[in-house]
Amino acid sequence: MGKTQQIIRRRVDELQQNMFVIHQLVIRDKKRNLSSTFMGELWEVINPLINMVVMVLVFGKMFGDGSSSRFPLYVLTGTTIYGLFTSGTTMCLNALMGNKNFLIKTQIKKNVYVDQKILLAFRNFLFSLMIYAFVIALYRIRPSVTWLLFIPDVLLTLIMMLGIGKILAVINVTFADITYFYKIFTLFLMYGSAIFYRVDRLSPIMQKCMTILNPLYTVISISRECVMERMYPNWKLWAIASVYAGGCYVVGTIFFNRKIEDIVAKM
């Protein structure tokens, strides 16, 4: 029993130390980002709104009329989740290279640098929810218990991002051009996630392909159903999102742990 308590205490101490380091790294990155911008924190709030307005103006006549009386909210839900995913995973590309000196000179667990990027993206996401809540109130959507399902949906997205982020961070050290390819990938991902169009306009085969092959579309669909429609999302959507989140995290963690020592040795 004494040994078990020691192990638990050691794990708790490690967690507290990691959280302190992550917090300091988040503060550092925020200062770096805000030092080069005039609007600072305000940009994190209004950026999703600007994206929504642009997409509604561009695609509103094409996809909005007759398909949804709440098209702006439909778009904003998609851009908010998409923004969380792309910003977090993109920042992970530089998680190791941007902390090269720390990796070489300190004994901090290497996965902390990826965790920090995801936490920073989540922090920005919380700011964007202020605009999201405002638009929900604007459409007078009454609160529902289904809104609580938005929390596990976001958690699954974060877990998936952690796994993908670890893979991207390692690959970027040896293949820096992955940054450009990933930008192209996220562009395709945006058009393939039904952010500004309704998926029911596609053929049944395309709908199935998007649901099965695009986990980002799945988590966006869950958010729309539980928040906008005040419905309980189909269990199949939850199953697909859970499999992708768990699979990405496991594969990413194994890949990261196997490669990290070689990566540090080469720096």
Backbone as a ProteinNet text record, in pm:
[ID]
protein_1_A
[PRIMARY]
MGKTQQIIRRRVDELQQNMFVIHQLVIRDKKRNLSSTFMGELWEVINPLINMVVMVLVFGKMFGDGSSSRFPLYVLTGTTIYGLFTSGTTMCLNALMGNKNFLIKTQIKKNVYVDQKILLAFRNFLFSLMIYAFVIALYRIRPSVTWLLFIPDVLLTLIMMLGIGKILAVINVTFADITYFYKIFTLFLMYGSAIFYRVDRLSPIMQKCMTILNPLYTVISISRECVMERMYPNWKLWAIASVYAGGCYVVGTIFFNRKIEDIVAKM
[TERTIARY]
83.1	0	85.8	200	290.1	352.3	388.1	446.8	344.7	220.6	115.1	96.8	98.4	84.6	201.1	322.7	439.1	427.2	378.9	362.9	260.2	147.3	41.8	94	167.7	222.4	321.9	403.8	501.1	431.6	322.8	248	183.9	131	68.1	171.6	291.4	397.9	440.7	449.8	486.3	380.9	254.1	145.2	148.4	170	176.6	293.9	408.1	524.7	499	438.9	409.2	310.7	208.7	110.1	172.5	267	336.5	417.2	490.2	571.3	481.9	372.2	279.7	223.5	186.8	132.3	233.6	360.1	463.3	487.3	484.1	503.6	387	265.5	148.2	160.2	201	218.5	324.3	434.2	541	491.8	420.2	371.6	268.3	183.2	84.4	152.5	256.8	329.7	395.9	449.9	511.5	409.4	294.9	191.9	133.2	105.8	39.6	132.5	263.7	358.5	363.3	319.9	325.1	188.3	87.5	-46.6	-98.5	-179	-235.7	-360.7	-441.9	-569.6	-557	-447.9	-422.7	-531.4	-575.3	-673.2	-806.5	-837.5	-965.2	-976.6	-863.8	-866.2	-914.2	-878	-920	-1072.4	-1136.2	-1281.5	-1351.7	-1303.3	-1375.6	-1336.7	-1224.7	-1181.3	-1286.5	-1348	-1453.4	-1571.8	-1603.2	-1713.9	-1682.5	-1558.5	-1518.4	-1525.2	-1475.6	-1481.9	-1626.6	-1714.3	-1855	-1916.2	-1890.2	-1947.8	-1901.7	-1772.5	-1718.6	-1785.2	-1795.1	-1853.9	-2002.6	-2072.4	-2215.1	-2236.1	-2153.8	-2166.3	-2133.3	-2030.9	-1987	-2078.1	-2115.8	-2189	-2336.6	-2380.1	-2516.5	-2621.1	-2606.4	-2703.2	-2697.2	-2576.5	-2556.9	-2607.1	-2578.9	-2611.3	-2707.9	-2727.8	-2808.2	-2956.4	-2997.2	-3139.5	-3212.5	-3316.5	-3400.1	-3344.5	-3221.2	-3162.6	-3162	-3154.8	-3152.9	-3182.1	-3273.9	-3304.4	-3199.2	-3108.2	-3000.9	-2865.3	-2853.3	-2730.8	-2605.8	-2608.1	-2488.2	-2443.8	-2539.2	-2503.5	-2451.2	-2510.1	-2465.3	-2317.9	-2284.4	-2146.6	-2054.9	-2100.2	-2016.7	-1981.9	-2074.6	-2045.7	-1932	-1939.3	-1833.5	-1699.6	-1698.6	-1571.6	-1508.4	-1590.7	-1537.3	-1463.4	-1524.1	-1458.8	-1339.9	-1357.4	-1248.2	-1129.6	-1158.3	-1052.4	-975	-1044.7	-978.3	-883.3	-933.3	-853.4	-731.6	-752.7	-642.3	-538.5	-584	-487.9	-402.2	-465.4	-390.6	-290.5	-334.9	-244.1	-136	-169.5	-69	39.1	-0.6	98.2	187.7	134.7	214.9	330.7	320.3	429.1	561	553.4	674.2	696.8	627.5	635.4	775.5	844.2	978.2	1086.6	1079	1180.9	1180.5	1064.5	1055.3	1104.7	1125.5	1175.5	1304.1	1384.9	1506.7	1599.1	1620.1	1710.1	1657.2	1526.5	1467	1482.4	1462.5	1472.6	1611.4	1712.5	1851.3	1899.6	1860.6	1920.1	1839.1	1715.7	1631.9	1584.5	1536.2	1485.7	1332.5	1270.2	1124.3	1072.6	962.8	905.3	874.6	914	908	765.8	670.8	532.8	468.5	530.7	477.8	468.8	564.2	568.3	451.6	408.4	290.5	164.1	158.7	43	19.4	128.8	118.2	53.3	87.7	29.5	-120.9	-160.5	-302.9	-376.9	-315.2	-377.8	-392.5	-293.8	-300.9	-414.6	-428.2	-538.3	-673	-680.4	-805.1	-837.5	-736.7	-756.9	-816.6	-761.5	-815	-957.6	-983	-1115.8	-1218.8	-1180.2	-1271.3	-1309.9	-1215.8	-1247.1	-1349	-1331.5	-1422.3	-1563.4	-1577.1	-1709.9	-1793.3	-1728.7	-1802.2	-1888.8	-1831.6	-1907.3	-2012.9	-1975.8	-2069.3	-2192.6	-2169.4	-2280.5	-2366.7	-2303.8	-2378.6	-2471	-2420.7	-2501.6	-2615	-2588.5	-2694.2	-2805.8	-2766.9	-2866.8	-2941.5	-2872.1	-2933.3	-3046.3	-3028.6	-3131.3	-3233.2	-3217	-3311.9	-3332.4	-3222.7	-3228.2	-3230.2	-3334.1	-3350.3	-3248.8	-3195	-3098.7	-3160.2	-3076.1	-3121.3	-3014.2	-3056.2	-2961.8	-2867.1	-2908.2	-2821.6	-2697.3	-2702	-2584.9	-2465.8	-2492	-2383.3	-2300.4	-2360.6	-2288.5	-2181.7	-2187.6	-2084.4	-1948.4	-1950.3	-1825.1	-1749.6	-1812.5	-1738.4	-1701.3	-1781.1	-1748.2	-1616.8	-1600.9	-1476.5	-1360.7	-1385.7	-1280.6	-1228.7	-1318.7	-1276.8	-1192.3	-1229.9	-1152.1	-1011.4	-1000.8	-870.6	-782.3	-842.3	-765.5	-712.6	-797	-754.8	-643.1	-655.5	-553.3	-419.7	-422.7	-298.9	-222.2	-295	-229.1	-171.7	-251.7	-205	-91.2	-102.7	0.9	135.5	137	263.3	329.8	249.2	302.8	360.9	287.6	333	460	467.7	584.5	711.1	701.8	818.2	856.6	758.2	787.1	849.1	803.8	852.2	1000.3	1055.4	1197.3	1284.7	1243	1323.3	1273.6	1150.3	1093.3	1014.7	1087.5	1027.6	919.5	925.3	826.1	687	676	545.2	451	506.8	425.4	341.1	402.3	331.5	227	263.9	169.3	50.7	77.9	-30.3	-126.7	-77.1	-165.2	-261.9	-209.2	-293.7	-396.4	-351.4	-441.3	-555.8	-523.9	-628.7	-726.3	-677	-766.1	-866.8	-817.1	-906.5	-1001.9	-950.3	-1031.6	-1148.9	-1124.2	-1230.6	-1343.7	-1305.7	-1407.8	-1475.2	-1410.2	-1467.4	-1538	-1558.6	-1620.8	-1759	-1815.7	-1951	-1966.5	-1869.6	-1874.7	-1975	-1979	-2065.7	-2171.2	-2192.1	-2298.6	-2358.5	-2479.4	-2548.6	-2515	-2479.6	-2434.4	-2547.9	-2673.7	-2785	-2802.4	-2725.9	-2728	-2637.5	-2557.7	-2468.3	-2537.4	-2478.1	-2532.7	-2516.6	-2600.6	-2589.4	-2450.7	-2386.3	-2252	-2151.9	-2160.9	-2071.4	-2095.4	-2219.9	-2251.5	-2186.9	-2195.3	-2135	-1983.1	-1925.7	-1780.1	-1732.8	-1804.8	-1766.7	-1778.6	-1884.6	-1906.1	-1799.6	-1763.3	-1669	-1523.8	-1491.6	-1352.5	-1306.9	-1400.2	-1363.5	-1412	-1326.4	-1368.7	-1402.3	-1341.7	-1372.6	-1516.9	-1563	-1702.8	-1794.1	-1751.8	-1832.1	-1848.8	-1739.5	-1749.6	-1826.3	-1814	-1892.2	-2040.9	-2073.9	-2214	-2272	-2192.1	-2237.6	-2267.3	-2178.8	-2198.1	-2325.3	-2348.3	-2467.6	-2594.9	-2593.4	-2714.7	-2744.6	-2642.7	-2669.8	-2690.3	-2633.2	-2647.5	-2759.4	-2750.8	-2848.6	-2984.4	-2980.7	-3105.7	-3158.8	-3077.3	-3115.9	-3159.1	-3080.7	-3107.8	-2993.1	-3020.7	-2915.9	-2855.2	-2728	-2665.9	-2668.6	-2676.3	-2678.4	-2555.4	-2574.3	-2462.4	-2353.2	-2388.1	-2288	-2187.1	-2235.8	-2144.8	-2047.8	-2099.1	-2013.6	-1910.5	-1954.1	-1864	-1750.2	-1784.8	-1683.5	-1585	-1638.2	-1551.9	-1461.2	-1513.6	-1434.5	-1323.7	-1355.9	-1255.6	-1141.8	-1176.7	-1073.4	-990.1	-1055.5	-982.7	-887.4	-939.1	-855	-745	-779.1	-679.6	-568.4	-605.7	-504.5	-414.5	-474.3	-394.6	-297	-343	-256.8	-144.7	-179.9	-78.8	20.3	-31.9	55.1	149.5	100.1	182.5	291.5	256.2	355.5	462.9	420.3	514.1	606	549.1	625.9	728.8	686.5	776.6	891.5	865.5	969.7	1072	1028.5	1115.8	1181.3	1126.9	1169.2	1315.5	1366.1	1505.9	1600.1	1569.7	1652	1644.7	1525.8	1508.6	1594.5	1591.3	1671.2	1819.1	1861.8	2003.1	2054.8	1966.9	2007.8	2010.2	1946.8	1939.7	2073.5
-121.2	0	125.2	118.7	231.4	261.1	155.2	175.1	235.9	192.9	248.7	397	434.4	575.7	658.2	600.2	671	692.8	590.9	602.7	710.7	708.9	808.6	948.4	961.7	1092.9	1141.2	1048.5	1085.2	1132.2	1061.5	1099.5	1235.9	1261.1	1391	1502.9	1477.9	1578.4	1606.2	1499.9	1517.1	1598.8	1569.3	1642.1	1788.9	1817.7	1957.1	2030.5	1960.7	2021.7	2047.5	1950.9	1967	2079.5	2089.7	2195.6	2332.4	2342.5	2469.5	2507.5	2409.1	2435.1	2473.2	2398.3	2427.7	2568.3	2605	2739	2846.7	2827.6	2926.1	2935.5	2821.5	2821.4	2889.8	2867.4	2933.2	3084.3	3130.9	3275.3	3331.3	3256	3300.3	3314.6	3213.9	3217.7	3327.7	3350.8	3456.8	3593.3	3612.8	3739.9	3759.1	3649.6	3658.5	3697.5	3632.8	3657.3	3797.3	3838.7	3966.8	4085.1	4062.1	4171.9	4223.6	4140.6	4180.5	4218.3	4227.4	4261.3	4383.1	4460.7	4581.4	4548	4456.3	4427.3	4327.9	4251.7	4164	4061.5	4050.3	3950.3	3968.2	4093.2	4119	4039.6	4016.9	3944.4	3800.4	3741	3603.8	3594.6	3704.3	3705.3	3729.3	3826.2	3865.8	3785.6	3712.7	3636.4	3536.5	3455.5	3364.4	3439.3	3557.3	3636.1	3685.7	3729.4	3776.3	3662.5	3544.1	3428.4	3394.1	3402	3371	3471.5	3599.8	3703.4	3686.1	3659.3	3641.8	3523.4	3410.9	3291.1	3308.1	3377	3400	3490.5	3595.2	3686.4	3616.6	3529.7	3463	3348.3	3266.8	3143.8	3148.5	3261	3268.5	3245.9	3314.3	3299.8	3161.2	3105.5	2977.2	2860.1	2864.5	2751.3	2783.8	2913.8	2947.9	2954.8	3011.6	3031.8	2898.4	2887.7	2769.1	2649.2	2653.8	2538.1	2552.5	2676.1	2697.1	2842.5	2867.1	3004	3057.8	2971.1	3010.7	2980.4	3015.5	2984.1	3043	3170.1	3223.1	3140.3	3094.2	3012	2875.5	2824.2	2697.9	2709	2820.2	2843.4	2865.9	2945.2	2977.9	2853.4	2760.5	2635.8	2561.6	2556	2487.3	2557.3	2690.6	2763.5	2763.3	2759.4	2758.4	2628	2514	2385.4	2369	2409.4	2400.7	2485.9	2605.2	2693.2	2632.9	2567.7	2500.4	2393.6	2310	2198.3	2246.8	2335.7	2379	2462.3	2550	2633.1	2547.8	2452.4	2367.4	2278.1	2207.6	2116.2	2191.6	2308.2	2387.8	2437.1	2482.5	2527.1	2412.3	2290	2173.9	2147.4	2193.4	2174.8	2229	2339.2	2404	2374.2	2275.4	2248.1	2205.8	2126.9	2079.9	2175.9	2216	2305.4	2440.7	2488.1	2616.5	2613.2	2493.4	2478.3	2396.1	2415.2	2335.9	2344.1	2463.9	2480.8	2409.9	2416.6	2347.9	2196.4	2145.6	2001.9	1949.8	2026.9	1982.3	2001	2112.2	2150.2	2110.2	2070.6	2037.8	1893	1844.2	1707.7	1702.6	1811.5	1815.6	1714.2	1649.3	1551.9	1619.1	1552.8	1613.6	1636.9	1554.9	1571.5	1699.5	1760.8	1884.5	1994.5	1996.6	2103.7	2093.3	1970.8	1952.1	1984.4	1936	1964.1	2113.8	2187.8	2332.7	2400	2354.1	2412.9	2386.3	2265.4	2231.8	2314	2332.4	2412.1	2557.5	2608.8	2746.5	2761.4	2662.8	2665.9	2658	2577.1	2564.5	2695.5	2761.9	2892.1	2991.3	2995.6	3084.9	3045.8	2915.6	2864.4	2913.5	2919.1	2967.2	3112.7	3191.8	3329.8	3334.6	3247.3	3247	3206.1	3132.1	3092.2	3210.6	3321.9	3442.2	3489.6	3493.4	3530.5	3424.9	3298.4	3189.4	3200.3	3227.5	3242.5	3362.9	3470.8	3590.4	3560.6	3487.4	3456.3	3360.9	3266.3	3175.7	3256.1	3351.9	3436.8	3521.8	3564	3646	3570.5	3440.5	3358	3303	3341.6	3305.6	3154.2	3083.1	2938.2	2909.6	2846.6	2820.9	2717.5	2736.5	2639.3	2500.4	2400.7	2262.4	2177.3	2066.3	1975.1	1915.7	1914.7	1860.8	1947.1	2072.2	2157.8	2100.4	2024.4	1964.8	1868.1	1813.4	1719.6	1789.8	1921.2	1998.6	1980	1956.5	1941.5	1814.1	1695.2	1575.7	1580.6	1649.2	1662.6	1738.5	1847.9	1925.5	1844.6	1769.3	1686.5	1582.4	1520.2	1423.9	1492.3	1614.4	1690.6	1718.8	1756.4	1785.2	1660.9	1547.3	1421.8	1386.6	1401.3	1375.5	1471.7	1596.9	1696.7	1663.6	1611.4	1574.2	1468.3	1365.2	1260	1310.1	1385.5	1439.9	1538.8	1619	1717.9	1654.8	1542.1	1474	1422.7	1370.7	1322	1437.8	1547.7	1663.2	1724.5	1730.2	1789.4	1710.9	1578.8	1494.8	1504.4	1496.7	1500.8	1633.6	1742.3	1875.4	1893.8	1817.6	1829.9	1780.3	1673.6	1614.6	1652.5	1702.6	1738.1	1867.4	1978.8	2110.1	2148.2	2092.7	2126.7	2074.9	1994.2	1943.3	2058.8	2173.2	2291.2	2334.1	2335.1	2377.8	2274	2147.9	2042.7	2040.9	2073.7	2072.9	2187.6	2300.4	2411.4	2370.9	2297.8	2249.8	2150.3	2063	1963.5	2029.3	2130.4	2197	2272.5	2319.3	2384.8	2284	2166.5	2060.3	2018.6	2016.6	1975.7	2071.7	2200.3	2299.4	2274.7	2250.6	2227.2	2091.5	1999.5	1866.8	1846.1	1953.4	1940.3	2003.6	2039.1	2096	2215.3	2304.2	2421.8	2523.9	2543.4	2646.4	2588.9	2459	2398.1	2281.5	2245.3	2134.8	2005	1905.5	1779	1703.6	1736.2	1664.7	1701.9	1800.7	1834.1	1741.2	1662	1568.3	1433.9	1349.3	1215.4	1132.4	1029.3	943.8	883.1	846.8	788	890.5	1014.4	1120	1150.9	1147.3	1171.1	1065.8	939.5	831	843.6	879.7	896.1	1006.9	1118.5	1229.2	1189.9	1118.3	1078	980.2	886.3	781.4	826.5	905.2	938.5	1072.6	1157.1	1290.5	1309.9	1282.8	1296.2	1439.6	1537.3	1676.6	1709.1	1658.8	1676.7	1611.7	1497.8	1426.6	1509	1565.4	1643.7	1774.5	1830.6	1950.4	1916.2	1801.6	1758.2	1737.1	1679.4	1658.5	1792.6	1889.5	2022.2	2088	2078.4	2139.8	2075.6	1946.1	1877.2	1906.4	1902.9	1920.3	2066.7	2161.5	2303.7	2368.5	2361.8	2429.1	2359.6	2227.2	2151.7	2103.3	2115.9	2071.2	1924.3	1842.9	1700.8	1619.5	1491.7	1399.6	1338.6	1366.5	1313.9	1161.3	1108.7	964.6	899.5	783.9	714.9	677.6	661.2	627.2	740.5	864.7	979	978.7	949.1	940.9	829.3	716.3	602.1	636.3	699.4	736.4	837.7	939.4	1041.6	980.7	888.5	825.2	738	661.7	575.4	658.3	765.6	851.8	919	969	1036.5	939.6	823.4	724.4	672.9	645	594.3	693.9	819.9	923.8	943.1	940.7	962.7	848.1	725.2	608.5	603.5	616	611.5	727	846.9	962.6	949.7	897.4	881.6	778.1	665.6	561.2	613.2	680.4	736.1	838.6	925.6	1029.8	968.9	872.9	811.5	735.6	675.7	600	690.1	806.6	893.2	1005.9	1041.1	1163.5	1162.6	1050.8	1047.4	1066.2	1003.8	1023.3	1167.2	1226.7	1366.1	1458.9	1440.1	1524.8	1506.3	1382.5	1354.2	1422	1441.5	1503	1655.1	1713.3	1859.4	1920
0	0	0	76.8	84.2	-50	-126	-257.8	-353.5	-343.3	-428.4	-401.7	-274.8	-239.8	-292.7	-287.4	-340.1	-490.2	-562.3	-706.8	-739.5	-665.8	-689.6	-660.7	-549.7	-513.8	-618.4	-670.5	-773.3	-899.6	-936.1	-1055.5	-1039	-918.9	-891.7	-899.3	-843.2	-848.1	-991.6	-1072.8	-1213	-1287.5	-1257.4	-1322.2	-1284.8	-1156.3	-1112	-1177.2	-1186.1	-1249.8	-1397.5	-1465	-1607.7	-1631.4	-1545.4	-1561.5	-1540.7	-1448.3	-1425.6	-1549.8	-1604.7	-1724.2	-1841.8	-1861.2	-1970.1	-1956.4	-1832.7	-1808	-1845.1	-1808.6	-1840.3	-1990.6	-2059	-2204.2	-2275.9	-2225.5	-2283.8	-2269.9	-2151.6	-2129	-2223.5	-2239.9	-2329.5	-2473.1	-2521.6	-2659.5	-2680.6	-2581.3	-2593.5	-2600.9	-2522	-2526.1	-2661.5	-2716.3	-2849.1	-2954.5	-2951	-3051.1	-3039.5	-2915.9	-2895.4	-2915.1	-2901.3	-2916.9	-3059.7	-3155.4	-3295.8	-3351.6	-3266.3	-3313	-3237.9	-3307.1	-3247.2	-3165.1	-3214.2	-3150.7	-3034.9	-3033.7	-2920.4	-2896.6	-2771.5	-2731.6	-2804.3	-2842.4	-2908.4	-3038.3	-3104.4	-3230.8	-3211.7	-3098	-3071.5	-3060.7	-3020.9	-3004.6	-3137.5	-3214.6	-3335.5	-3459.3	-3453.5	-3571.8	-3620.5	-3532.8	-3581.3	-3642	-3586	-3639.8	-3780.6	-3801.3	-3934.4	-4035.7	-3995.9	-4086.1	-4121.2	-4020.2	-4043.8	-4141.2	-4121.1	-4206.3	-4350.4	-4369.1	-4504.2	-4573.4	-4503.7	-4564.6	-4592.4	-4502.9	-4524.8	-4645.4	-4658.5	-4772.5	-4904.2	-4899.7	-5022.3	-5060.4	-4958.9	-4988.2	-4947.9	-4888.7	-4839.1	-4947.1	-5060.2	-5168.9	-5232	-5232.7	-5298.2	-5214.4	-5081.4	-4995.6	-4882.7	-4854.9	-4738.3	-4763.4	-4874.5	-4901.2	-4911.4	-4835.5	-4840.4	-4768.9	-4722.6	-4656.4	-4505.6	-4458.5	-4313.9	-4284.5	-4192.9	-4153.6	-4057.9	-4014	-3922.6	-3985.6	-4111.4	-4185.1	-4120.9	-4075.3	-4009.8	-3889	-3807.2	-3692.5	-3737.6	-3844.3	-3902.1	-3944.7	-4009.5	-4053.6	-3933.9	-3838.5	-3722.8	-3641.8	-3628.9	-3558.1	-3626.2	-3759.2	-3833.4	-3824.4	-3841.2	-3838.3	-3699.3	-3594.6	-3458.4	-3429.7	-3464	-3441.8	-3535.9	-3661.2	-3758.9	-3714.2	-3661.6	-3614.1	-3499.1	-3406.9	-3295.4	-3347.7	-3438	-3489.8	-3567.7	-3662.4	-3748.3	-3673.4	-3584.8	-3511.6	-3418.9	-3349.9	-3257.5	-3327	-3430.1	-3500.1	-3576.8	-3631.5	-3702.3	-3607	-3488.3	-3390	-3345.6	-3346.1	-3305.3	-3400.5	-3523.6	-3619.8	-3564.8	-3491.9	-3440	-3291.5	-3239.3	-3096.3	-3052	-3132.4	-3096.9	-3146.5	-3272	-3327	-3256.6	-3217.4	-3148.7	-3005.8	-2952.8	-2815.3	-2814	-2916.5	-2933.4	-2811.8	-2760.3	-2646.1	-2521.4	-2499.3	-2385.1	-2398.6	-2520	-2542.8	-2509.8	-2545.7	-2527.2	-2383.7	-2321.7	-2193.7	-2070.7	-2086.4	-1971	-1977.7	-1863.4	-1854.1	-1851.1	-1893	-1895.7	-1996.7	-1964.9	-2057.6	-2190.7	-2297.5	-2430	-2479.8	-2434.6	-2481.2	-2428.6	-2328.2	-2270.7	-2376.6	-2469.2	-2569	-2667.8	-2694.8	-2779	-2699.3	-2575.2	-2489.9	-2475.9	-2467.3	-2448.9	-2569	-2688.7	-2809.4	-2816.4	-2779.1	-2779.1	-2674.7	-2558.5	-2453.3	-2496.2	-2567.5	-2616.4	-2717.5	-2806.2	-2903.2	-2832.3	-2726.8	-2651.2	-2579.7	-2530.5	-2464.5	-2563.5	-2684.5	-2787.5	-2825.5	-2826.4	-2857.9	-2756.1	-2630.1	-2526.4	-2551.1	-2601.6	-2636.2	-2750.5	-2849.2	-2963.4	-2923.6	-2813.8	-2768	-2720.8	-2691.4	-2652.3	-2769	-2888.6	-3007.9	-3038.2	-3022.2	-3049	-2959	-2831.6	-2737	-2773.6	-2820.6	-2860.1	-2978.2	-3077.6	-3196	-3159	-3069.2	-3021.7	-2955.9	-2871.5	-2806.3	-2908.6	-3013.8	-3117.2	-3188	-3205.1	-3269	-3168.2	-3042.6	-2937	-2925.6	-2931.2	-2912.6	-2762.9	-2718	-2575.1	-2527.5	-2407.1	-2352.6	-2342.2	-2357.8	-2350.9	-2284.8	-2226.4	-2164.1	-2267.7	-2394.5	-2499.5	-2519.4	-2474.6	-2486.7	-2411.5	-2306.3	-2228.8	-2312.3	-2417.2	-2502.9	-2587	-2590.9	-2661.1	-2592.9	-2462.1	-2386.3	-2425.9	-2419.8	-2464.4	-2612.2	-2692.5	-2834.1	-2850.9	-2776.9	-2781.9	-2724.5	-2617.9	-2558.5	-2657.2	-2731.4	-2833.4	-2940.7	-2976	-3073.9	-3020.9	-2895	-2834.2	-2828.1	-2794.4	-2789.1	-2927.4	-3027.3	-3164.9	-3205.8	-3166.5	-3197.9	-3133.3	-3010.9	-2942.1	-3019.9	-3065.6	-3140.8	-3271.5	-3346.5	-3474.2	-3452.6	-3346.9	-3317.5	-3288.3	-3218.3	-3188.6	-3315.9	-3406.8	-3534	-3615.2	-3623.6	-3700.4	-3641.5	-3508.1	-3443.1	-3475.2	-3475.8	-3505.9	-3652.9	-3740.7	-3884.8	-3924.7	-3862.7	-3899.7	-3870.9	-3777.9	-3744.4	-3859.7	-3924.6	-4032.2	-4171.5	-4178.9	-4308.3	-4291.5	-4298.4	-4270.1	-4370.5	-4490.8	-4593.4	-4560.2	-4455.3	-4415.3	-4383.7	-4343.7	-4312.7	-4432.6	-4550.8	-4671.1	-4713.3	-4702.2	-4737.1	-4640.6	-4515	-4416.3	-4440	-4487.9	-4522.7	-4634	-4731.9	-4841.2	-4787.8	-4697	-4639.2	-4562.9	-4480.9	-4402.9	-4493.1	-4609	-4705.3	-4761.1	-4799.8	-4846.5	-4734.8	-4611.9	-4497.7	-4477.5	-4498	-4483.2	-4583.2	-4709	-4811.6	-4794.9	-4726.4	-4708.1	-4576.5	-4499.5	-4367.3	-4359.3	-4473.1	-4479.4	-4386.1	-4389.5	-4303.4	-4355.5	-4487.9	-4544.9	-4639	-4637.8	-4716.9	-4640	-4675	-4609.2	-4680.6	-4600.8	-4657.9	-4725.9	-4690.6	-4753.5	-4900.8	-4946.3	-5088.7	-5169.2	-5100.7	-5166.7	-5184	-5265.1	-5285.8	-5158.6	-5139.2	-5020	-5002.8	-5113.8	-5106.2	-5053.2	-5102.8	-5054.9	-4908.1	-4866.3	-4726.2	-4637.1	-4678.2	-4599.7	-4596.2	-4709.9	-4716.2	-4622.9	-4621.7	-4534.9	-4387.8	-4353.9	-4214.6	-4167.3	-4254.2	-4215	-4225.4	-4328.9	-4357.6	-4301.4	-4261.5	-4212.6	-4068.9	-3971	-3830.5	-3791.1	-3859.6	-3826.9	-3862.9	-3976.3	-4012.9	-3908.4	-3855.5	-3755.4	-3628.1	-3576.3	-3452.7	-3477	-3596.6	-3629.4	-3633.6	-3691.5	-3697.8	-3558.4	-3469.6	-3332.1	-3265.6	-3286.4	-3227	-3279.1	-3408.7	-3466.4	-3413.6	-3400.1	-3354.8	-3207.7	-3123	-2979.9	-2941.2	-3016.3	-2983.1	-3064.2	-3196.8	-3282.4	-3282	-3302.9	-3314.7	-3180.4	-3076.6	-2941.7	-2943.7	-3016.1	-3030.9	-2971.2	-2943.8	-2902.6	-3028.7	-3056.9	-3179	-3183.5	-3304.1	-3325.1	-3263.5	-3202.7	-3137.2	-3235.9	-3362.9	-3463.9	-3480.5	-3471	-3480.1	-3363.2	-3243.7	-3124.7	-3139.4	-3193.1	-3209.8	-3306	-3417.4	-3516.6	-3457.9	-3390.2	-3330	-3223.5	-3143.3	-3037.1	-3094.2	-3199.7	-3262.4	-3321.2	-3389.9	-3448.3	-3339.8	-3234.7	-3127.1	-3057.4	-3020.5	-2953.7	-3044.3	-3171.1	-3265.4	-3291.1	-3315.8	-3340.3	-3220.1	-3100.6	-2979.5	-2956.2	-2970.1	-2947.1	-3050.1	-3177.5	-3284.1	-3269.2	-3241.5	-3226	-3107.9	-2997.3	-2877.5	-2898.9	-2958.8	-2986.7	-3081.8	-3187.3	-3285	-3219.5	-3137.2	-3069.2	-2974.5	-2893.1	-2794.2	-2860.8	-2975.6	-3045.1	-3113.8	-3156.9	-3236.1	-3158.3	-3044.2	-2976.9	-2936.2	-2887.6	-2844.7	-2962.6	-3074.6	-3194.9	-3243.2	-3231.3	-3273.6	-3189.4	-3057.7	-2967.4	-2992	-3018.9	-3042.8	-3168.3	-3265.5	-3392.1	-3384.7	-3283.8	-3273.4	-3228.5
[MASK]
+++++++++++++++++++++++++++++++++++++++++++++++++++++++++++++++++++++++++++++++++++++++++++++++++++++++++++++++++++++++++++++++++++++++++++++++++++++++++++++++++++++++++++++++++++++++++++++++++++++++++++++++++++++++++++++++++++++++++++++++++++++++++++++++++++++++++++

